[in-house]
Tab-separated table of C-alpha atoms in Angstrom:
chain	number	residue	atom	x	y	z
A	1	MET	CA	-117.747	3.425	-29.202
A	2	ASP	CA	-120.741	5.674	-28.416
A	3	ASP	CA	-122.722	6.019	-25.335
A	4	LYS	CA	-125.312	3.205	-26.204
A	5	GLU	CA	-122.321	0.605	-26.840
A	6	LEU	CA	-120.695	1.798	-23.708
A	7	LEU	CA	-123.716	1.083	-21.522
A	8	ALA	CA	-124.325	-2.172	-23.256
A	9	LEU	CA	-120.942	-3.268	-22.466
A	10	TYR	CA	-121.357	-2.067	-18.884
A	11	ARG	CA	-124.525	-4.234	-18.546
A	12	GLU	CA	-122.659	-7.268	-19.642
A	13	ASN	CA	-121.858	-9.599	-16.903
A	14	GLY	CA	-118.239	-9.084	-15.477
A	15	LYS	CA	-117.467	-6.036	-18.003
A	16	GLU	CA	-118.820	-3.312	-15.891
A	17	HIS	CA	-115.290	-2.203	-14.474
A	18	TYR	CA	-113.865	-2.226	-18.067
A	19	ALA	CA	-116.857	-0.325	-19.571
A	20	PHE	CA	-116.603	2.165	-16.865
A	21	ASN	CA	-112.847	2.849	-17.585
A	22	LEU	CA	-113.815	3.504	-21.215
A	23	ILE	CA	-116.419	5.973	-20.060
A	24	VAL	CA	-113.643	7.715	-17.905
A	25	LYS	CA	-111.341	7.719	-20.867
A	26	ALA	CA	-114.000	9.088	-23.143
A	27	TYR	CA	-115.354	11.954	-21.053
A	28	SER	CA	-112.538	12.936	-18.444
A	29	GLU	CA	-110.921	15.536	-20.536
A	30	ARG	CA	-114.048	17.590	-21.335
A	31	LEU	CA	-115.328	17.143	-17.879
A	32	TYR	CA	-112.121	18.128	-16.358
A	33	TRP	CA	-112.039	21.439	-18.407
A	34	HIS	CA	-115.604	22.342	-17.575
A	35	ILE	CA	-114.726	22.074	-13.844
A	36	ARG	CA	-111.207	23.594	-14.138
A	37	LYS	CA	-112.579	26.822	-15.492
A	38	LEU	CA	-114.815	27.048	-12.596
A	39	VAL	CA	-112.490	26.223	-9.611
A	40	GLU	CA	-109.319	27.411	-11.211
A	41	SER	CA	-106.826	25.192	-9.176
A	42	HIS	CA	-105.841	21.827	-10.924
A	43	ASP	CA	-105.812	20.033	-7.542
A	44	ASP	CA	-109.412	21.034	-6.887
A	45	ALA	CA	-110.551	20.213	-10.223
A	46	ASN	CA	-108.699	16.833	-9.933
A	47	ASP	CA	-110.684	16.042	-6.679
A	48	LEU	CA	-114.098	17.255	-8.232
A	49	LEU	CA	-113.551	15.000	-11.222
A	50	GLN	CA	-112.718	11.946	-9.414
A	51	ASN	CA	-115.630	12.473	-7.141
A	52	THR	CA	-117.782	13.015	-10.215
A	53	PHE	CA	-116.777	9.618	-11.611
A	54	ILE	CA	-117.307	7.871	-8.193
A	55	LYS	CA	-120.832	9.286	-7.947
A	56	ALA	CA	-121.384	8.238	-11.504
A	57	TRP	CA	-120.309	4.661	-10.851
A	58	ALA	CA	-122.594	4.485	-7.816
A	59	ALA	CA	-125.538	5.749	-9.760
A	60	LEU	CA	-125.024	4.197	-13.116
A	61	PRO	CA	-126.890	0.937	-12.162
A	62	GLU	CA	-130.027	3.205	-11.913
A	63	PHE	CA	-129.285	5.253	-15.080
A	64	ARG	CA	-132.299	4.949	-17.342
A	65	GLU	CA	-130.960	6.437	-20.473
A	66	GLU	CA	-133.406	9.270	-20.418
A	67	SER	CA	-130.677	11.637	-21.271
A	68	ARG	CA	-127.409	11.227	-22.982
A	69	LEU	CA	-124.650	9.845	-20.994
A	70	PHE	CA	-122.356	12.876	-21.521
A	71	THR	CA	-125.298	15.129	-20.460
A	72	TRP	CA	-125.905	13.040	-17.339
A	73	LEU	CA	-122.053	13.067	-16.442
A	74	TYR	CA	-121.828	16.814	-17.211
A	75	ARG	CA	-124.971	17.524	-14.716
A	76	ILE	CA	-123.098	15.535	-11.908
A	77	ALA	CA	-119.925	17.301	-12.465
A	78	THR	CA	-121.719	20.702	-12.400
A	79	ASN	CA	-123.585	19.895	-9.360
A	80	GLU	CA	-120.326	18.639	-7.648
A	81	THR	CA	-118.665	21.861	-8.484
A	82	LEU	CA	-121.552	24.174	-7.441
A	83	THR	CA	-121.579	22.552	-4.046
A	84	PHE	CA	-117.848	22.864	-3.689
A	85	LEU	CA	-117.872	26.511	-4.660
A	86	LYS	CA	-120.655	27.129	-2.164
A	87	ARG	CA	-118.972	25.565	0.682
A	88	LYS	CA	-115.665	27.611	-0.174
A	89	LYS	CA	-117.754	30.826	-0.327
A	90	ILE	CA	-119.254	30.025	3.072
A	91	ARG	CA	-115.920	29.358	4.545
A	92	SER	CA	-114.390	32.489	3.205
A	93	PHE	CA	-117.256	34.552	4.337
A	94	LEU	CA	-116.479	33.134	7.816
A	95	SER	CA	-113.071	33.844	7.687
A	96	LEU	CA	-113.748	37.325	6.236
A	97	THR	CA	-111.961	36.776	2.877
A	98	ASP	CA	-113.294	37.194	-0.490
A	99	TYR	CA	-113.273	33.783	-2.319
A	100	SER	CA	-113.222	35.532	-5.944
A	101	LYS	CA	-110.201	37.421	-4.883
A	102	GLN	CA	-108.597	34.146	-3.906
A	103	LEU	CA	-109.488	32.693	-7.115
A	104	GLU	CA	-107.958	35.719	-9.001
A	105	ASN	CA	-104.746	35.087	-7.045
A	106	LYS	CA	-104.823	31.613	-8.129
A	107	ILE	CA	-104.728	32.555	-11.739
A	108	GLU	CA	-101.738	34.880	-10.920
A	109	SER	CA	-99.748	32.145	-9.099
A	110	ASP	CA	-100.830	29.111	-10.913
A	111	VAL	CA	-97.903	27.239	-12.679
A	112	TYR	CA	-100.620	25.522	-14.828
A	113	PHE	CA	-102.029	28.747	-16.384
A	114	ASP	CA	-100.272	29.481	-19.659
A	115	GLY	CA	-102.365	32.422	-21.041
A	116	ASP	CA	-101.148	35.803	-22.098
A	117	ALA	CA	-102.166	38.999	-20.196
A	118	THR	CA	-105.387	39.376	-22.189
A	119	GLN	CA	-106.342	35.951	-21.528
A	120	LYS	CA	-105.557	36.376	-17.704
A	121	ALA	CA	-107.628	39.466	-17.632
A	122	LEU	CA	-110.708	37.682	-19.415
A	123	HIS	CA	-110.505	34.861	-16.925
A	124	LYS	CA	-110.306	37.188	-13.819
A	125	ALA	CA	-113.344	39.190	-15.466
A	126	ILE	CA	-115.379	35.806	-15.625
A	127	LEU	CA	-114.599	35.331	-12.117
A	128	LYS	CA	-116.663	38.358	-11.160
A	129	LEU	CA	-119.841	36.616	-12.501
A	130	PRO	CA	-122.321	34.881	-10.105
A	131	ASN	CA	-121.405	31.100	-10.207
A	132	LYS	CA	-124.476	30.110	-12.122
A	133	GLN	CA	-123.900	32.770	-14.805
A	134	ARG	CA	-120.238	31.622	-14.847
A	135	ILE	CA	-121.221	28.124	-15.706
A	136	VAL	CA	-123.548	29.429	-18.509
A	137	PHE	CA	-120.911	31.705	-19.911
A	138	ASN	CA	-118.153	29.088	-19.872
A	139	MET	CA	-120.475	26.196	-21.458
A	140	ARG	CA	-121.410	28.718	-24.333
A	141	TYR	CA	-118.155	30.736	-24.771
A	142	PHE	CA	-115.423	28.270	-24.387
A	143	ASP	CA	-117.293	24.658	-24.974
A	144	GLU	CA	-119.558	26.126	-27.624
A	145	MET	CA	-122.372	24.090	-26.242
A	146	LYS	CA	-125.910	24.405	-27.790
A	147	TYR	CA	-128.506	26.035	-25.679
A	148	GLU	CA	-130.701	22.953	-25.939
A	149	GLU	CA	-127.915	20.773	-24.542
A	150	MET	CA	-127.078	23.459	-21.814
A	151	SER	CA	-130.858	23.455	-20.882
A	152	GLU	CA	-130.847	19.720	-20.578
A	153	ILE	CA	-127.753	19.872	-18.136
A	154	LEU	CA	-128.742	22.915	-16.112
A	155	GLY	CA	-132.461	22.197	-16.078
A	156	THR	CA	-133.178	25.998	-17.317
A	157	SER	CA	-135.100	27.122	-20.227
A	158	VAL	CA	-133.335	28.077	-23.511
A	159	GLY	CA	-134.810	31.590	-23.129
A	160	ALA	CA	-133.409	32.071	-19.714
A	161	LEU	CA	-129.921	30.695	-20.756
A	162	LYS	CA	-129.942	33.141	-23.724
A	163	ALA	CA	-130.684	36.082	-21.628
A	164	SER	CA	-128.156	34.962	-18.980
A	165	TYR	CA	-125.395	34.386	-21.602
A	166	HIS	CA	-126.222	37.887	-23.093
A	167	HIS	CA	-125.857	39.697	-19.509
A	168	ALA	CA	-122.752	37.703	-18.610
A	169	SER	CA	-120.761	38.476	-21.801
A	170	GLN	CA	-121.637	42.179	-21.415
A	171	LYS	CA	-120.524	42.048	-18.012
A	172	VAL	CA	-117.230	40.374	-18.897
A	173	GLN	CA	-116.761	42.757	-21.795
A	174	ASN	CA	-117.088	45.694	-19.409
A	175	SER	CA	-114.802	44.265	-16.698
A	176	LEU	CA	-112.325	43.511	-19.336
A	177	GLU	CA	-112.171	47.010	-20.533
A	178	SER	CA	-111.668	48.234	-16.933
A	179	LEU	CA	-109.040	45.500	-16.284
A	180	LEU	CA	-106.856	46.476	-19.353
B	1	MET	CA	-111.461	51.905	-32.245
B	2	TYR	CA	-108.024	50.097	-31.626
B	3	MET	CA	-108.852	49.528	-27.986
B	4	LYS	CA	-112.453	48.126	-28.781
B	5	GLU	CA	-110.653	45.693	-31.407
B	6	LYS	CA	-107.929	44.761	-28.838
B	7	PHE	CA	-110.101	43.924	-25.783
B	8	ASN	CA	-113.188	42.570	-27.637
B	9	ILE	CA	-114.240	39.127	-26.254
B	10	ASP	CA	-115.191	37.826	-29.459
B	11	GLN	CA	-111.413	37.497	-30.365
B	12	PRO	CA	-110.699	33.926	-31.391
B	13	HIS	CA	-107.563	33.535	-29.384
B	14	LEU	CA	-109.388	34.457	-26.157
B	15	ARG	CA	-111.634	31.326	-26.493
B	16	GLU	CA	-108.418	29.231	-26.487
B	17	ASN	CA	-107.737	27.265	-23.383
B	18	PRO	CA	-104.867	28.799	-21.414
B	19	TYR	CA	-104.774	26.077	-18.578
B	20	LYS	CA	-102.479	23.013	-18.547
B	21	VAL	CA	-102.435	19.887	-16.692
B	22	PRO	CA	-99.310	18.023	-15.111
B	23	GLN	CA	-97.713	15.587	-17.557
B	24	GLY	CA	-99.611	12.215	-18.096
B	25	TYR	CA	-102.536	13.442	-15.955
B	26	PHE	CA	-105.213	12.130	-18.199
B	27	SER	CA	-103.595	8.874	-18.803
B	28	SER	CA	-103.198	8.223	-15.059
B	29	LEU	CA	-106.614	9.363	-14.297
B	30	GLN	CA	-108.348	6.049	-15.077
B	31	ASP	CA	-106.063	4.132	-12.604
B	32	ALA	CA	-106.851	6.840	-9.936
B	33	VAL	CA	-110.529	6.402	-10.366
B	34	SER	CA	-110.415	2.756	-10.543
B	35	GLU	CA	-108.463	2.692	-7.202
B	36	LYS	CA	-110.790	5.032	-5.500
B	37	ILE	CA	-113.805	2.915	-6.677
B	38	SER	CA	-112.355	-0.311	-5.237
B	39	SER	CA	-111.321	1.317	-1.995
B	40	GLU	CA	-114.713	3.046	-1.633
B	41	LYS	CA	-116.219	-0.628	-2.018
B	42	LYS	CA	-113.890	-1.820	0.828
B	43	GLN	CA	-115.003	0.737	3.011
B	44	PRO	CA	-117.991	-0.515	5.404
B	45	GLY	CA	-121.134	1.416	4.772
B	46	THR	CA	-122.803	3.465	7.526
B	47	TRP	CA	-125.470	0.688	8.063
B	48	SER	CA	-122.691	-2.052	8.658
B	49	VAL	CA	-121.030	0.252	11.232
B	50	VAL	CA	-124.352	1.075	12.894
B	51	LYS	CA	-125.638	-2.385	12.922
B	52	PRO	CA	-123.610	-4.164	15.497
B	53	GLN	CA	-123.913	-1.140	17.920
B	54	LEU	CA	-127.742	-1.212	17.557
B	55	ALA	CA	-128.013	-4.856	18.221
B	56	LEU	CA	-125.849	-4.292	21.261
B	57	VAL	CA	-128.215	-1.390	22.438
B	58	SER	CA	-131.465	-3.222	21.717
B	59	SER	CA	-130.179	-6.375	23.705
B	60	PHE	CA	-129.464	-4.441	26.652
B	61	ALA	CA	-132.987	-2.713	26.260
B	62	VAL	CA	-134.759	-6.361	25.938
B	63	ILE	CA	-132.525	-7.596	29.248
B	64	PHE	CA	-133.611	-4.364	31.171
B	65	LEU	CA	-137.325	-4.955	29.853
B	66	MET	CA	-137.243	-8.449	31.043
B	67	GLY	CA	-135.777	-7.470	34.412
B	68	TYR	CA	-138.598	-4.776	34.837
B	69	VAL	CA	-141.305	-7.066	34.052
B	70	ALA	CA	-139.980	-9.865	36.311
B	71	VAL	CA	-139.623	-7.326	39.208
B	72	ARG	CA	-143.203	-6.093	38.627
B	73	LEU	CA	-144.542	-9.581	38.411
B	74	PHE	CA	-142.853	-11.365	41.324
B	75	THR	CA	-142.733	-8.470	43.875
B	76	PRO	CA	-145.705	-8.816	46.485
B	77	THR	CA	-147.916	-5.844	45.981
B	78	VAL	CA	-148.005	-3.625	48.895
B	79	THR	CA	-151.289	-2.015	49.857
B	80	VAL	CA	-150.791	1.631	50.162
B	81	THR	CA	-152.325	3.209	53.071
B	82	SER	CA	-154.587	6.046	52.318
B	83	ASP	CA	-153.334	9.687	52.857
B	84	LYS	CA	-155.283	10.101	55.923
B	85	ASN	CA	-153.299	7.263	57.541
B	86	ILE	CA	-150.193	8.872	56.341
B	87	SER	CA	-150.903	12.075	57.800
B	88	ALA	CA	-152.066	10.786	61.077
B	89	GLU	CA	-148.721	8.719	61.441
B	90	SER	CA	-146.748	11.842	60.789
B	91	GLU	CA	-148.599	13.715	63.307
B	92	TYR	CA	-147.962	11.157	65.953
B	93	PHE	CA	-144.156	11.178	64.997
B	94	GLU	CA	-143.943	14.831	65.316
B	95	GLY	CA	-146.115	15.005	68.436
B	96	ASN	CA	-144.302	12.282	70.513
B	97	PHE	CA	-141.126	11.076	69.138
B	98	MET	CA	-139.826	14.571	68.298
B	99	GLU	CA	-140.637	15.972	71.836
B	100	THR	CA	-137.500	14.160	73.224
B	101	SER	CA	-134.520	15.470	71.486
B	102	PHE	CA	-130.766	14.591	71.707
B	103	ILE	CA	-130.331	17.104	74.584
B	104	ASP	CA	-132.731	15.149	76.674
B	105	PHE	CA	-130.587	12.250	76.643
B	106	TYR	CA	-127.387	13.983	77.532
B	107	ASP	CA	-126.214	14.047	81.052
B	108	SER	CA	-123.986	16.844	81.811
B	109	ALA	CA	-123.103	15.578	85.353
B	110	LYS	CA	-121.553	12.626	83.799
B	111	ASP	CA	-119.322	14.762	81.243
B	112	SER	CA	-115.912	14.682	82.701
B	113	LEU	CA	-115.073	17.692	80.321
B	114	LEU	CA	-117.327	19.965	82.238
B	115	LYS	CA	-116.357	18.801	85.631
B	116	GLU	CA	-114.297	21.007	87.697
B	117	GLU	CA	-111.266	19.632	89.292
B	118	GLN	CA	-111.442	19.979	93.085
B	119	VAL	CA	-108.293	21.058	94.867
B	120	ASP	CA	-107.595	20.347	98.504
B	121	PRO	CA	-106.679	23.645	100.361
B	122	ASN	CA	-104.077	21.571	102.438
B	123	GLU	CA	-102.227	20.780	99.349
B	124	ILE	CA	-102.127	24.821	98.588
B	125	VAL	CA	-100.660	25.371	101.902
B	126	GLU	CA	-98.100	22.644	101.664
B	127	TYR	CA	-97.094	23.902	98.290
B	128	LEU	CA	-96.563	27.322	99.427
B	129	ASN	CA	-94.435	26.296	102.411
B	130	THR	CA	-92.174	24.306	100.199
B	131	ASN	CA	-91.882	26.804	97.373
B	132	ALA	CA	-92.069	30.174	99.319
B	133	SER	CA	-88.601	31.368	98.123
B	134	SER	CA	-89.688	30.872	94.423
B	135	VAL	CA	-92.859	32.606	95.065
B	136	TYR	CA	-91.245	35.595	96.522
B	137	ILE	CA	-88.661	36.026	93.638
B	138	ALA	CA	-91.409	35.567	91.076
B	139	SER	CA	-93.358	38.440	92.908
B	140	LEU	CA	-90.303	40.726	92.908
B	141	GLU	CA	-89.788	40.382	89.178
């Protein structure tokens, strides 16, 4: 079932819950991995994903299909995650701890991280990037998303995204070389 | 050259997802989301919490306003004397009434605490006659 069919089903009387369950089923994995790569912890990713769907459920009656359903959901998830990361950064600033260091430690101790030493080093290097650059890098590098789609989600021009990805990948390459 | 090849971020295996999730996580997610959505529905919104409190406060405000208006309407108007009269009254008060203080009403002659007890000299002589020996011993000590 594509987005249009899902939304048509959602608008049928009494079928909104069933249609929304199908939407959750269709997009939960992709959204989860997007969030997980940014927050590292499974518990945080789970909370943020559930919040994303709750917000989507509340806003779906006003969804005018000006963008694709997946793009819209991706935008909600990204905003939720960015807000979460900002809050965490402020909290760690107040407690005089380095949040990116905390995330690095999460990679080390996470039982749900199954990568080898090089993958570990790569993910640690990505953590050194600023949050927005990290999102751009992840979307392009891991999800292989088109710049046009990224532009729609992040509200940034394609040119700016290309430049941001270029800088990010150079930084990651340099960090990776120093880490290994 | 070897180092560059080994740590190049373009290596395909680096793009693989190294993260895992607890078993059955995605299959249970739909239920978890549905449950959260229905519990969110049951929770009263901010407006429904504030509404009764606001109604209570506004009813108190209306009662207070009505009371205030009633007091204003039914209390006879008191003509306020001018400042000149007030100052004249206060001058009289200070000039006449304040002249007599509490001290003026106090009669020290009638105060028993200040009265000196008068002792009859005959009583002293009689006392010395009867207790002469003890007075003598006391003086020796």
